[in-house]
mmCIF file of C-alpha atoms in Angstrom:
data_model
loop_
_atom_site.group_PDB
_atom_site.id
_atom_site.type_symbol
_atom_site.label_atom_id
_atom_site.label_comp_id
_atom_site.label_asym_id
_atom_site.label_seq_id
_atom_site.Cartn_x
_atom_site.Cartn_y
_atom_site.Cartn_z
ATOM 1 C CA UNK A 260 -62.608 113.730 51.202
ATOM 2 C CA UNK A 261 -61.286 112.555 47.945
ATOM 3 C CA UNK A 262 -57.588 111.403 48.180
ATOM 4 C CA UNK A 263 -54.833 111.048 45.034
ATOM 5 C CA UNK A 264 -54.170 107.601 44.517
ATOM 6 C CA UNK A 265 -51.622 106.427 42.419
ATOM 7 C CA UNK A 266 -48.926 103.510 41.729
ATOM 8 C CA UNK A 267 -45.423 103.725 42.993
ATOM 9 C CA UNK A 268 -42.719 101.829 40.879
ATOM 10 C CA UNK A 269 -39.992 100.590 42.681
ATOM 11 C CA UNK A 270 -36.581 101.099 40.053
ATOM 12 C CA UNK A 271 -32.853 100.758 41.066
ATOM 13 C CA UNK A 272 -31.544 104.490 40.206
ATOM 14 C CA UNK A 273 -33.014 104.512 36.657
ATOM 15 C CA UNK A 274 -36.650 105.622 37.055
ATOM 16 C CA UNK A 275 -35.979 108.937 35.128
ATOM 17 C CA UNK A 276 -34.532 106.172 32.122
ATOM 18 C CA UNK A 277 -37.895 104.340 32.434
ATOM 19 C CA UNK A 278 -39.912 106.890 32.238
ATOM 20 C CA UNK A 279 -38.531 108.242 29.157
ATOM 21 C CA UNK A 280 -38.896 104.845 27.592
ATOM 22 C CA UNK A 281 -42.165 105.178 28.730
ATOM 23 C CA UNK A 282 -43.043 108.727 26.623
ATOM 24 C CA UNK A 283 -41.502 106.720 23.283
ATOM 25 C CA UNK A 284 -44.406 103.799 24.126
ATOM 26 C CA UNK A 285 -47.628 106.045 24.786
ATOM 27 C CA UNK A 286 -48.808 108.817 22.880
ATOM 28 C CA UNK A 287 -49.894 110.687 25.539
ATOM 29 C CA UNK A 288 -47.353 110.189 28.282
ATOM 30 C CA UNK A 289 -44.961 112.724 30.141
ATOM 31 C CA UNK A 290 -42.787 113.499 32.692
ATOM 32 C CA UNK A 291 -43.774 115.995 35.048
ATOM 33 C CA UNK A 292 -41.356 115.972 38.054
ATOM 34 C CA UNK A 293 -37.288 114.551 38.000
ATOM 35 C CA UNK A 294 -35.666 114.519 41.288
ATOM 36 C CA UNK A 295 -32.563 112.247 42.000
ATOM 37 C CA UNK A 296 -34.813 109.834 44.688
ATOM 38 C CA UNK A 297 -38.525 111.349 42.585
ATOM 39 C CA UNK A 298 -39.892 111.216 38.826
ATOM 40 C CA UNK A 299 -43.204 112.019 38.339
ATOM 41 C CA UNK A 300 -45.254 110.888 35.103
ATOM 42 C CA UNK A 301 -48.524 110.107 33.395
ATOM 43 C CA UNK A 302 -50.004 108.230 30.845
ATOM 44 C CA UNK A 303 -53.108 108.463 29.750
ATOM 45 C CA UNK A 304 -53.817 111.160 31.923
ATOM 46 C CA UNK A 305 -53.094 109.066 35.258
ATOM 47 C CA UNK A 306 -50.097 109.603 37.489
ATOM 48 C CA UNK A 307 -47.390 107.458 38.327
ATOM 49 C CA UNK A 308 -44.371 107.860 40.554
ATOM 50 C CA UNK A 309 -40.815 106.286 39.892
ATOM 51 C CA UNK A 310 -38.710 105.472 43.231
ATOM 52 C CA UNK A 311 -35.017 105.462 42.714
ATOM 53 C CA UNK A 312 -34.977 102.906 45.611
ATOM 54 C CA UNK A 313 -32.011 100.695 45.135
ATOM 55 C CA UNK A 314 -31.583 96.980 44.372
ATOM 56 C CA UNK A 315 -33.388 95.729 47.038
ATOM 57 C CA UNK A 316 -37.232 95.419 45.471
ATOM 58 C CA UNK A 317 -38.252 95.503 41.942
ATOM 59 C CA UNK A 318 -41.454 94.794 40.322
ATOM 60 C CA UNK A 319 -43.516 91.995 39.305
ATOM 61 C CA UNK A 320 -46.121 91.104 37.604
ATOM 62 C CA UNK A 321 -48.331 90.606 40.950
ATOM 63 C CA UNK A 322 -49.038 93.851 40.025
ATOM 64 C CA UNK A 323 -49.398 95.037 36.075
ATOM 65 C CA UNK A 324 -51.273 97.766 34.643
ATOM 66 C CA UNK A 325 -54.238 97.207 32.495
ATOM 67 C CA UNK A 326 -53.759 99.636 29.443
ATOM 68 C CA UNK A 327 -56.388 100.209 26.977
ATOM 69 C CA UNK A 328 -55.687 101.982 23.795
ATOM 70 C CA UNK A 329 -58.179 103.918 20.949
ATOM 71 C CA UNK A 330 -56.282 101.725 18.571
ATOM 72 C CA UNK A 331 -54.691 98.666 16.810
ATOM 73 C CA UNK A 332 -52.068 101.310 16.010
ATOM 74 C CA UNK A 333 -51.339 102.568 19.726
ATOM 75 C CA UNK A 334 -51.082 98.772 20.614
ATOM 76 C CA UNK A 335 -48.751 97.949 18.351
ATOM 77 C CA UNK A 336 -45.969 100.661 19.513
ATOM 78 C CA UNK A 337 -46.535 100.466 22.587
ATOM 79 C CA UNK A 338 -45.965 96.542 22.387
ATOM 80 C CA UNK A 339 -43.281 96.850 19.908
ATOM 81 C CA UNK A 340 -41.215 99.347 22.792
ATOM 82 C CA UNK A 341 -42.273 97.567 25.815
ATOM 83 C CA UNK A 342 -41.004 93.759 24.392
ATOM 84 C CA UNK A 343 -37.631 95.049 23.341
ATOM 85 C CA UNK A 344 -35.298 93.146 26.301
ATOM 86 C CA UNK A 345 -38.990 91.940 28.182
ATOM 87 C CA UNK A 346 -41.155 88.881 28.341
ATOM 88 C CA UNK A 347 -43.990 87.971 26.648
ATOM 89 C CA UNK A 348 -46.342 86.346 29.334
ATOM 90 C CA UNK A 349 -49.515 86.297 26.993
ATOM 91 C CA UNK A 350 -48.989 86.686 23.182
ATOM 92 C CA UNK A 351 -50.579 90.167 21.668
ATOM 93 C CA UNK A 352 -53.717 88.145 19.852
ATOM 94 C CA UNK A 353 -57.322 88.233 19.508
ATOM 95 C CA UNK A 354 -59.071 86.929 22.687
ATOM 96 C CA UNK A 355 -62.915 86.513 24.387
ATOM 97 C CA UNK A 356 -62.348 89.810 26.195
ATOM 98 C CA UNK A 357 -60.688 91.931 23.682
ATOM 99 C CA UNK A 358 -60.149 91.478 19.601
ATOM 100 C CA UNK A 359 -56.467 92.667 20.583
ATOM 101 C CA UNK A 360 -54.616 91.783 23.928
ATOM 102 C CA UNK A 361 -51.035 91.235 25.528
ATOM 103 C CA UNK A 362 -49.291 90.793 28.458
ATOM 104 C CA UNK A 363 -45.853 91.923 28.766
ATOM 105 C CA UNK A 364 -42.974 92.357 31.143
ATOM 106 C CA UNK A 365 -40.664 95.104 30.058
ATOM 107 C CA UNK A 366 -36.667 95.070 30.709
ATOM 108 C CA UNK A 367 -37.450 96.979 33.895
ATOM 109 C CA UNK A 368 -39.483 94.893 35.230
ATOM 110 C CA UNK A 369 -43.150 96.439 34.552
ATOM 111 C CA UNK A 370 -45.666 94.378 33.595
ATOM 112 C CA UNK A 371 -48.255 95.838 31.351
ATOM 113 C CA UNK A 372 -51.615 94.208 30.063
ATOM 114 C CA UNK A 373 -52.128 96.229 26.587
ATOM 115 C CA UNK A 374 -55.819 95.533 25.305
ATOM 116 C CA UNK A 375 -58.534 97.523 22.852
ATOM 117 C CA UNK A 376 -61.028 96.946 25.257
ATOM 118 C CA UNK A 377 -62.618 94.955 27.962
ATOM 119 C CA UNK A 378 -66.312 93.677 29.482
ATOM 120 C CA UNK A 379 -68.427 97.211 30.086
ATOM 121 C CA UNK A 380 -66.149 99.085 28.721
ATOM 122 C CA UNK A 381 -65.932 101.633 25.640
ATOM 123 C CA UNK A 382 -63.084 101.848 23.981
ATOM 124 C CA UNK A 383 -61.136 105.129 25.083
ATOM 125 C CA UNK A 384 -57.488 105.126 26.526
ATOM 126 C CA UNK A 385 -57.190 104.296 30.030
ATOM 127 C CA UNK A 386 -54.742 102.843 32.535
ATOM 128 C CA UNK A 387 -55.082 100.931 35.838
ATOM 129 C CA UNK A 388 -53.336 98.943 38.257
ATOM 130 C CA UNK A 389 -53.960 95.540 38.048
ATOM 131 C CA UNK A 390 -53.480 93.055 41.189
ATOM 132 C CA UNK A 391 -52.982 89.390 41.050
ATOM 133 C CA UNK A 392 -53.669 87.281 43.802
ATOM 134 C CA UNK A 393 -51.197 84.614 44.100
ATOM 135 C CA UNK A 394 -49.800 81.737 46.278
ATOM 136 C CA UNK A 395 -51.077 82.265 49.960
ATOM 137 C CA UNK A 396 -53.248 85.236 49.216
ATOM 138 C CA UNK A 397 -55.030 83.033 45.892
ATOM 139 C CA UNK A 398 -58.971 83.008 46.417
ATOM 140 C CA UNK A 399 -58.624 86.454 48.452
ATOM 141 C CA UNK A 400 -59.801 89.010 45.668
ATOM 142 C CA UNK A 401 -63.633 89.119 46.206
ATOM 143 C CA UNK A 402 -62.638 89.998 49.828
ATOM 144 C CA UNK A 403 -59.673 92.183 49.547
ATOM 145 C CA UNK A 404 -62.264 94.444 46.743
ATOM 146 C CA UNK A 405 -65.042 94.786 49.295
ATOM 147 C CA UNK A 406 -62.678 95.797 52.034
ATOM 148 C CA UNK A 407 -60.830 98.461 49.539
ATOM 149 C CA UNK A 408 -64.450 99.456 48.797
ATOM 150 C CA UNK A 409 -65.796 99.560 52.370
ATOM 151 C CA UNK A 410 -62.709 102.315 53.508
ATOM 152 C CA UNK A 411 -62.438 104.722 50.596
ATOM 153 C CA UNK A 412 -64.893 106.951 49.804
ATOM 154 C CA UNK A 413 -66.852 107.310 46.274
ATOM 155 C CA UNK A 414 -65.878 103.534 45.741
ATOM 156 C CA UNK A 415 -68.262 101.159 43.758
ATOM 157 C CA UNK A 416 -67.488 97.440 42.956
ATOM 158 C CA UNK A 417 -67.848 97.729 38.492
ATOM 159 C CA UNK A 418 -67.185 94.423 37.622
ATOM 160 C CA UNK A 419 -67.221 90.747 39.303
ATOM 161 C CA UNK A 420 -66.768 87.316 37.012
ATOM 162 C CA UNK A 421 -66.131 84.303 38.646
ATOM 163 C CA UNK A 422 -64.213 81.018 36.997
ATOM 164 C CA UNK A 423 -66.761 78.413 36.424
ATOM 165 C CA UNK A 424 -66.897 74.385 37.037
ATOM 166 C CA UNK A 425 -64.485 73.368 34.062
ATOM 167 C CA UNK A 426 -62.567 76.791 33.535
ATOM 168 C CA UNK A 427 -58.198 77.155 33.850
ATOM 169 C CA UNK A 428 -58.692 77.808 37.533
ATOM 170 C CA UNK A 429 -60.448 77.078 40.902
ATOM 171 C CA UNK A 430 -64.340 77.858 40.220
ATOM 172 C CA UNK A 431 -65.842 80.418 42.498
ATOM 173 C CA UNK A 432 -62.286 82.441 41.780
ATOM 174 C CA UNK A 433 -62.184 85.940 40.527
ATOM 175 C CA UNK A 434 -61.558 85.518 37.019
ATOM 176 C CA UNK A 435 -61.946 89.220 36.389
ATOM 177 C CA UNK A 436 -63.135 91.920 39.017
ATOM 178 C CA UNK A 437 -63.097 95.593 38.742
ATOM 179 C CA UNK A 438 -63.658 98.193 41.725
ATOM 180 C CA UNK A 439 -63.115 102.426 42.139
ATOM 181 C CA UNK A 440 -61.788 103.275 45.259
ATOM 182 C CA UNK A 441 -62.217 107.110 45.082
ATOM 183 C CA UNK A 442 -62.790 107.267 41.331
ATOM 184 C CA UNK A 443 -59.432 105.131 41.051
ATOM 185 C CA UNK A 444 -60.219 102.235 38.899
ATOM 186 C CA UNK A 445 -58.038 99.064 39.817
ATOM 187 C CA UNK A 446 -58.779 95.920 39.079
ATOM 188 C CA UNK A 447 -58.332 92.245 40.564
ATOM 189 C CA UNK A 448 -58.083 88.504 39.597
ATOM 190 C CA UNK A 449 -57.209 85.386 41.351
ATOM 191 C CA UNK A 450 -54.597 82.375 39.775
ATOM 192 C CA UNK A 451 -54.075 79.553 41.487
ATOM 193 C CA UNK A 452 -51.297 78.281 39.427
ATOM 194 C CA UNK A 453 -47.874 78.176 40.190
ATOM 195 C CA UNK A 454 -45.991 81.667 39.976
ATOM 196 C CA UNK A 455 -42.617 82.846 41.655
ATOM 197 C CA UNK A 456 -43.990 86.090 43.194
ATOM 198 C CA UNK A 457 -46.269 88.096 44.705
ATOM 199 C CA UNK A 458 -47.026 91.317 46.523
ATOM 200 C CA UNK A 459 -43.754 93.380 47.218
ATOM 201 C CA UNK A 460 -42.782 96.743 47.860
ATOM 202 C CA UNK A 461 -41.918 96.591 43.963
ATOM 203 C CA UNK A 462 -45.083 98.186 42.918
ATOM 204 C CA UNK A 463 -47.244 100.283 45.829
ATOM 205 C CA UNK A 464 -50.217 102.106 45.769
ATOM 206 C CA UNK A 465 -49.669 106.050 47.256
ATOM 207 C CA UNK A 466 -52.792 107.882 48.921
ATOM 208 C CA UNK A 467 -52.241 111.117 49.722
ATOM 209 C CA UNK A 468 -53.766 112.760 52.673
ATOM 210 C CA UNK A 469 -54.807 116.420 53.329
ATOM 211 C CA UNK A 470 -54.927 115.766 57.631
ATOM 212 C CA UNK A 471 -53.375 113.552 60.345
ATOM 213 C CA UNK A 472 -57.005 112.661 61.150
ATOM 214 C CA UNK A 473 -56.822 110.936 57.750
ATOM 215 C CA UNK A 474 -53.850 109.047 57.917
ATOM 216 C CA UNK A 475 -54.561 107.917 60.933
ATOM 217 C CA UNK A 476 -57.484 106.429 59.664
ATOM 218 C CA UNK A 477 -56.075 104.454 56.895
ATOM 219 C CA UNK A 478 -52.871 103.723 58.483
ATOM 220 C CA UNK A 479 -55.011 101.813 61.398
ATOM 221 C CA UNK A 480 -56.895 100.113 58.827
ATOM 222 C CA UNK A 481 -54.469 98.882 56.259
ATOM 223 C CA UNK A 482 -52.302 97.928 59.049
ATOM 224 C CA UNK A 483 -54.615 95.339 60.706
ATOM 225 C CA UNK A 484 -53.426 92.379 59.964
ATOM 226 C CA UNK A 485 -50.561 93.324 58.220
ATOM 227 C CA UNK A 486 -47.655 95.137 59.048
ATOM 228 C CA UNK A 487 -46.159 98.958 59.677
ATOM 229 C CA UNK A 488 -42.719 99.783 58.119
ATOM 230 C CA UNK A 489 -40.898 102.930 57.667
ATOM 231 C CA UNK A 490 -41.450 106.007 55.714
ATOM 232 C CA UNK A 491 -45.369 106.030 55.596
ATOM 233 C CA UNK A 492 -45.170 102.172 54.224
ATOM 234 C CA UNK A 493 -47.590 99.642 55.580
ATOM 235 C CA UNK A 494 -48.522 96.101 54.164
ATOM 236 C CA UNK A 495 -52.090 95.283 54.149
ATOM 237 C CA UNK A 496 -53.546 91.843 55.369
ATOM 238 C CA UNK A 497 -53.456 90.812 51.458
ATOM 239 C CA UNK A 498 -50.315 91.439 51.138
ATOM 240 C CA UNK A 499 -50.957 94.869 48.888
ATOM 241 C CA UNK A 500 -48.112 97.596 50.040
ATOM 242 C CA UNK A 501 -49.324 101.201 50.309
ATOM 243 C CA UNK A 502 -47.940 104.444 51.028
ATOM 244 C CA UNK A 503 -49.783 106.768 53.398
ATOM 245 C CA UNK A 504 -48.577 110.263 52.946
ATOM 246 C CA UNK A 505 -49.113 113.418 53.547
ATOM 247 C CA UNK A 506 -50.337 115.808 50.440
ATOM 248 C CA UNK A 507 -47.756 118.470 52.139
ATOM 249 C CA UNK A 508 -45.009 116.455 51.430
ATOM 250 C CA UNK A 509 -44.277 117.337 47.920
ATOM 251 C CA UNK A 510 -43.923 121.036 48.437
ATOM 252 C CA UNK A 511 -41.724 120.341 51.418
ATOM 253 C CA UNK A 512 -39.350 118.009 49.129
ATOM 254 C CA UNK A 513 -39.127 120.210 47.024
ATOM 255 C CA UNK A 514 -37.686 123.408 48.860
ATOM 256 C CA UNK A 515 -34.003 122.985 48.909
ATOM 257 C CA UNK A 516 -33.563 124.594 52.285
ATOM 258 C CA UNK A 517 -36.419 122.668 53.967
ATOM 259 C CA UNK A 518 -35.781 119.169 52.299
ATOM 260 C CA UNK A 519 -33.195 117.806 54.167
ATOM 261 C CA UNK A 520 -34.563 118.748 57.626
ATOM 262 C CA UNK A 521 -37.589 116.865 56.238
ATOM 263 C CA UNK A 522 -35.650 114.049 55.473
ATOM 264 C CA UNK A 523 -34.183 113.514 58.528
ATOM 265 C CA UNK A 524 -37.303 113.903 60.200
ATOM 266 C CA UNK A 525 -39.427 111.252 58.341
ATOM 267 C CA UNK A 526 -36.525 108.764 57.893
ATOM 268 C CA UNK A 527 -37.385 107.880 61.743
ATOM 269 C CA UNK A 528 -41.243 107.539 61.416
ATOM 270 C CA UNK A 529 -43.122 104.667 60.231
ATOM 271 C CA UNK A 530 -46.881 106.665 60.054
ATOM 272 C CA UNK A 531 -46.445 109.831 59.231
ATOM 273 C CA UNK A 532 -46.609 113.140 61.550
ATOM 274 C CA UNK A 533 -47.372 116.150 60.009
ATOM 275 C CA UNK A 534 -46.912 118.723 62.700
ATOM 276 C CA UNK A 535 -43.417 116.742 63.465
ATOM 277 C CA UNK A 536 -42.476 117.515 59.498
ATOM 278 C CA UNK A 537 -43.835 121.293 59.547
ATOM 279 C CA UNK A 538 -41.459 121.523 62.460
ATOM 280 C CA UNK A 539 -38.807 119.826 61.034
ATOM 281 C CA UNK A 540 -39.257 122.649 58.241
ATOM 282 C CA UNK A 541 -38.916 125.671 60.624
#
């Protein structure tokens, strides 16, 4: 079974704001649903989901997304938006892995890795999430791709390059890896240096699931050794946050008469039940 996976951003009541700013920086980006709690959007063809959340997470750059544009052009709007009130992290230059590439943390909060191109691939837009393994979870990539790989279907590790003796980092590291997990490109890297975050529920990674018997499965397996919380949330042993939900969800959220009932039913479970919600509905 092939699930939708896509990134979660966690905002503090101005996700529909953010994803307009969003449109102005990529050609080809859109918003598709607006609910007060919901916006839906995409860029470069790949979906992303805005949580009106509150102030108590907000994203980092544990987590960026690895953009790669057509051209010089692209890179330069979208970099010219996206530093206005940001931080620059890596200058937009000419490096080994790309003739154009920067790293930059916009005013919400996003971090973004804008590049022309990278090892393997052509260049043709696409966007990714990008995790960084930091602090206690540093030297954990290689491991946390081939369990990823090992529980979602049509997975396939792409890309593996390790620091070497004499390199900005601990050799053996995962300088650069990149993995599908059910056609959903993500990639990974390791830094051992110091940095003042890490995995939060600021950015999470949504699966969507067609049958209990399915998030069942990934809820008992993302679970073990992390933790459960409410809602469908659930920490992985790496520290990666995930939502497990069900693909019925939507429509239910979306009927005004049904929606509330929903609410109030889910708002008390941590995994998700989806003959308790279809009830809930009735």
């Amino acid at each position: 079974m092939k699930h939708l996976i896509y990134p979660c951003i966690w905002f503090n009541g101005n996700a529909k704001e953010a994803a307009d700013y969003y449109c102005l920086a990529f050609p080809d980006a859109e918003v598709k649903v607006c609910t007060p709690v919901v916006v839906t959007f995409h860029i470069h063809g790949k979906q992303f989901m805005g949580l009106n959340g509150g102030p108590d997470y907000k994203p980092n750059p544990s987590i960026s997304f690895f953009t790669i544009c057509e051209t010089a052009e692209e890179i330069d709007q979208a970099w010219k938006i996206l530093t206005e009130g940001g931080n620059i992290m890596m200058p937009l230059n000419s490096y080994p892995w790309s003739n154009k590439y920067g790293w930059v943390q916009d005013k919400y909060g996003v971090s973004w890795q804008l590049s022309l191109g990278m090892p393997g691939e052509q260049q043709q837009r696409d966007i990714f999430p990008s995790l960084m393994f930091t602090g206690e979870q540093n030297g954990k990539a290689e491991k946390a791709i081939s369990f990823y790989t090992s529980l979602f279907e049509n997975s396939s590790t792409e890309i593996m390059a390790r620091y070497e003796a004499g390199e900005h980092d601990t050799a053996g590291n995962i300088k650069y890896g990149q993995f599908k997990i059910n056609d959903y490109r993500i990639s990974a890297m390791d830094s051992s240096g110091p940095h003042h975050f890490g995995f939060d529920q600021g950015v999470s990674l949504v699966v969507n699931c067609d049958t209990q018997a399915e998030i069942d499965f990934f809820w008992l397996n993302l679970t073990e050794g992390g933790k459960e919380a409410m809602c469908g949330w659930c920490q992985d042993a790496f520290g990666v946050w995930w939502q497990i939900v069900p693909s019925i969800l939507g429509s239910l959220m979306t009927d005004p008469e049904k929606a509330p009932k929903v609410m109030n039913a889910f708002m008390k479970m941590k995994k998700f039940d989806i003959e308790e919600l279809k009830k809930a509905a009735e």
